[in-house]
Short mmCIF file of C-alpha atoms in Angstrom, two decimals:
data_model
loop_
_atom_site.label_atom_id
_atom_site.label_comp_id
_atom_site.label_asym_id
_atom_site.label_seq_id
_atom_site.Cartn_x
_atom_site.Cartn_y
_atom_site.Cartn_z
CA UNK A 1 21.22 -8.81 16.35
CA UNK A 2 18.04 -6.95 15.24
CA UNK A 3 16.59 -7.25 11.92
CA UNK A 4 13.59 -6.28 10.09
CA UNK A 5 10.92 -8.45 9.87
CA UNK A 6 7.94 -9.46 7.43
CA UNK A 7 4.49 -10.61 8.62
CA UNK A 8 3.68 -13.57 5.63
CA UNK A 9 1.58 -17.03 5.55
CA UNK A 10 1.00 -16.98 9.34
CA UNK A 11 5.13 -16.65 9.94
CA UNK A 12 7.72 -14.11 10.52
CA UNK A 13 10.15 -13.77 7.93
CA UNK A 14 13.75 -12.25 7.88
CA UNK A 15 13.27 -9.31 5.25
CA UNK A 16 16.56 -9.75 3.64
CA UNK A 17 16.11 -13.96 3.39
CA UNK A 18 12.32 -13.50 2.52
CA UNK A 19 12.06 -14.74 -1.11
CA UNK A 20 10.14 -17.33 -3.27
CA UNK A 21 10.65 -20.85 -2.23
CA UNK A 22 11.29 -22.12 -5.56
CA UNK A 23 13.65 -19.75 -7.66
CA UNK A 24 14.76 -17.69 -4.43
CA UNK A 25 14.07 -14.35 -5.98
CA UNK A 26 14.15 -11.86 -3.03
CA UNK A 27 10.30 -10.49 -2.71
CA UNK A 28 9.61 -7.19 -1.86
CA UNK A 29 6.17 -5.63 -0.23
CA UNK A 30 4.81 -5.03 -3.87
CA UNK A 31 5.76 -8.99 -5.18
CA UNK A 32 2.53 -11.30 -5.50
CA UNK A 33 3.16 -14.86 -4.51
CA UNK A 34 0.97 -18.03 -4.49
CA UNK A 35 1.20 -20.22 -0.86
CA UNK A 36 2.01 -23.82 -1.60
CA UNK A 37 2.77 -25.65 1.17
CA UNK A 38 2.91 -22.54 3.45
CA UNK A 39 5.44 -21.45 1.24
CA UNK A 40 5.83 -18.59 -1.11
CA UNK A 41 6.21 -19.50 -4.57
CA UNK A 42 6.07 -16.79 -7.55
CA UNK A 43 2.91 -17.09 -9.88
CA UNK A 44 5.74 -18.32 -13.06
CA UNK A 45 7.37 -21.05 -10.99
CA UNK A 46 3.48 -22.01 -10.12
CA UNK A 47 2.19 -22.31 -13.45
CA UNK A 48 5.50 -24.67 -14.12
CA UNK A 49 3.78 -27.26 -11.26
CA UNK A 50 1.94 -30.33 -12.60
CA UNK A 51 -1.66 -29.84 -12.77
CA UNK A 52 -2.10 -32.64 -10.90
CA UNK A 53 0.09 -31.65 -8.17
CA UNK A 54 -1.90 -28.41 -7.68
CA UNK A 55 -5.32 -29.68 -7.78
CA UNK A 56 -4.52 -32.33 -5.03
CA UNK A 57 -2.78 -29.61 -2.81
CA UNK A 58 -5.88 -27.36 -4.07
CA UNK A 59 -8.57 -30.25 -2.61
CA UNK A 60 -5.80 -30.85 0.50
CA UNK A 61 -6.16 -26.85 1.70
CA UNK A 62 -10.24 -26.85 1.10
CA UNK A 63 -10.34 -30.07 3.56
CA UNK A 64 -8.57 -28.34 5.54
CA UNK A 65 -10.64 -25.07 5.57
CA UNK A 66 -8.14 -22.75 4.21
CA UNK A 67 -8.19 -20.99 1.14
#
């Protein structure tokens, strides 16, 4: 069975299961996303995140040279 396919984070993505990780709101080509954890997650379920949480995964991805 042949599907379409999305290019995102490095990974190839099912269009029609290709959604935020959090809420699992289908994204489209024109939805922004922030990667956390190599994982889309929408900018409103992002801002919900502890600060704490996203300035040790922010720190974790610099070590590791990505951005």
């Amino acid at each position: 069975m042949e599907s379409d396919v999305v290019s995102a984070l490095n990974k190839a993505w099912c269009v029609s299961c290709f959604a935020y990780s959090t809420c699992n709101t289908k994204l489209t080509f024109k939805n922004e996303f922030v990667e956390f954890d190599m994982k889309p997650v929408c900018k409103k379920c992002y801002e919900k995140f502890p600060l704490e949480l996203k300035n040790r995964f922010k720190k974790l991805t610099e070590t590791l040279g990505r951005k």
